[in-house]
């Protein structure tokens, strides 16, 4: 408890120091990468230091600590947490001649806080003043946050917004306070032009409606919450290495786009399996990536706000996993997916050698959804993503998301003719953007309003 | 010997060719496969076939035992790639044969079924653990029609899923070969007919494009379905062409082509220790753009002959060139008749 209290004191001292120096915390948070998601205050302390100015960041002292970064339960510690004499040894890796001022080579921590590196010449009085101011801000922050949460429970979102705004004023970089403020703002005004809200479920974190319908269409979409997840798999050559991606909240089609929905907007039906009794509910297929772009452009021209697009590879995989680290087991696939084992019909379906013509896609939504309420993420038809095929790790900033990117475009999810092992959220397939196949379709995606706190796509 | 497995050089670019014992292994295009320059073909000995269904035949027990012995003999000599047709009932016997040395053998399978190609591959992958090479046939004008592209897409997915290590096509039509290079994404190799007579067609558009693209090239029909046996009067009495009835040295042909046949006979007499078939195989082996030559072998002697031809494959001697040129002239004079009846259209295709 003593250590916790000291830590909080130092944290707030650093934050107050930052305010005193009229520094905005956000740049430091950005430079600290994923560490800032949890260690806001430590990062703010570091932001005061000479280390920050010369780019000696968290990794330099604590190691890359990938395990720690992806461990939601905090069971994995960072690679290095130096204590005692190890601190001086670590300092010595850069400061080989000891302290620039005192030439001391041991017990650096007697003068320097490991993150803030407070100048020992500033004097104890100044530091005490910082601590006092910081404690005051912490108390106010906690008070406003509690008040805001209470008001949210009562459904008083305008009042709760004011409380969270006050909290943000106390500690500007606090991610939780910013998120709660954003949530209240969206509950007051969702800013979802082009969407009709379906039902009364709202995401408690973002304040966004969980289910919506695209205005003037029958296209339903589901909110995929922001978060991070493993992407890739060592099972497949093109899906390695496994890496962590952070995905912002976005809306994703509840179902694969159907032939009926395509026809309603585009007129003609390009599908191989058109003309069947239930074809309006079958996924549209034989659409190329280029055709999908034409579709979303047309839709964006008709629906206020626009912004519809294909999901990125990272978004698609994140949504398909729905929080699960492993591909679904076979019995789960049989319940939730249409694939080779359950899509054959006709005279040859029971034969030892089933021809391609015996297989066909099935009406969307006729199997169980995944944990986030998305249907047919695996099976039925492969789904185009916006991403050009590039090696992993996924990096949305490397040009793969450009509409003019050259090369193949990535499809995900497997189809009605694929075997069970292809129905792996990590499995990637790529095809030319102008190629049409009877097993390739898509589902729509749309980002959420910009007021949602942004998250880096890759860390 | 781990040549059928992954060969990773310690540094630098992958090696193109490896020699081990009397066998040569060449990298297949840009894959990590190194098939032997001589590979065992899929066609089985017609003398031992029995009908099992309408239009379908399989080897009888004696024929199967002979083939198993020949494949095993070839593997012992260093042949590491074996081609097998499911429709000729060869998958199961081959799977049993190679099981003890699966990692040393490249299993090459071929799609000729009404079954969905993805399922066909799965069947092969289940039987063999994985498939090393898988191809389907492309006929005239079909390389970019919907059905072929559907099949190709399924092949690519099978490769992505690790069921197949290299995917390709086999075709006799040069225009289709050229189209395949540009239209079939991820094409690893092409089986195409290549022998000293068909080489006159020179594939002027296809070969440079395939080599530039790094697509693996495998010669099929290096002995023109066995027809080249007929060009050598010294051939053993039991050495018969695969499925043809060419009787080059029949009295009728001798009368039609007296000068050309005489020239051929003369050149062959200067090859006392070598058959025309061996010279023909050496012609194919000497083409360094080829990774392998796949030929049907129906007795141990054929396996040995083709293997021995490998031992001195580097450059064709003057006498060998003369014999091959003489045989090619005879073939030209005969027109399509030098080929088996079902394959005479090849002559029209190349206009040789």
XYZ file of C-alpha atoms in Angstrom, chain B residues 28 135 167-171 176-178 180-181 187-192 206 210 215-220 290:
27
model
C 11.178 -26.961 -59.952
C -2.091 -30.540 -61.759
C 0.332 -26.624 -58.407
C 0.369 -26.747 -62.150
C -1.284 -27.766 -65.363
C -0.541 -30.120 -68.194
C -1.354 -29.156 -71.736
C -2.869 -22.375 -73.699
C 0.575 -22.584 -72.113
C 1.181 -18.933 -72.914
C -1.682 -19.954 -68.425
C 1.478 -18.017 -67.645
C 1.337 -21.262 -61.337
C 4.292 -23.355 -60.173
C 4.860 -25.642 -63.152
C 3.636 -26.857 -66.518
C 3.765 -30.365 -67.928
C 4.208 -30.059 -71.681
C 6.066 -20.101 -74.448
C 8.004 -19.415 -68.834
C 7.667 -21.353 -63.871
C 8.866 -24.935 -63.528
C 8.937 -26.969 -66.729
C 8.428 -30.707 -66.845
C 8.690 -32.623 -70.089
C 6.052 -35.211 -70.738
C 13.605 -28.611 -67.810
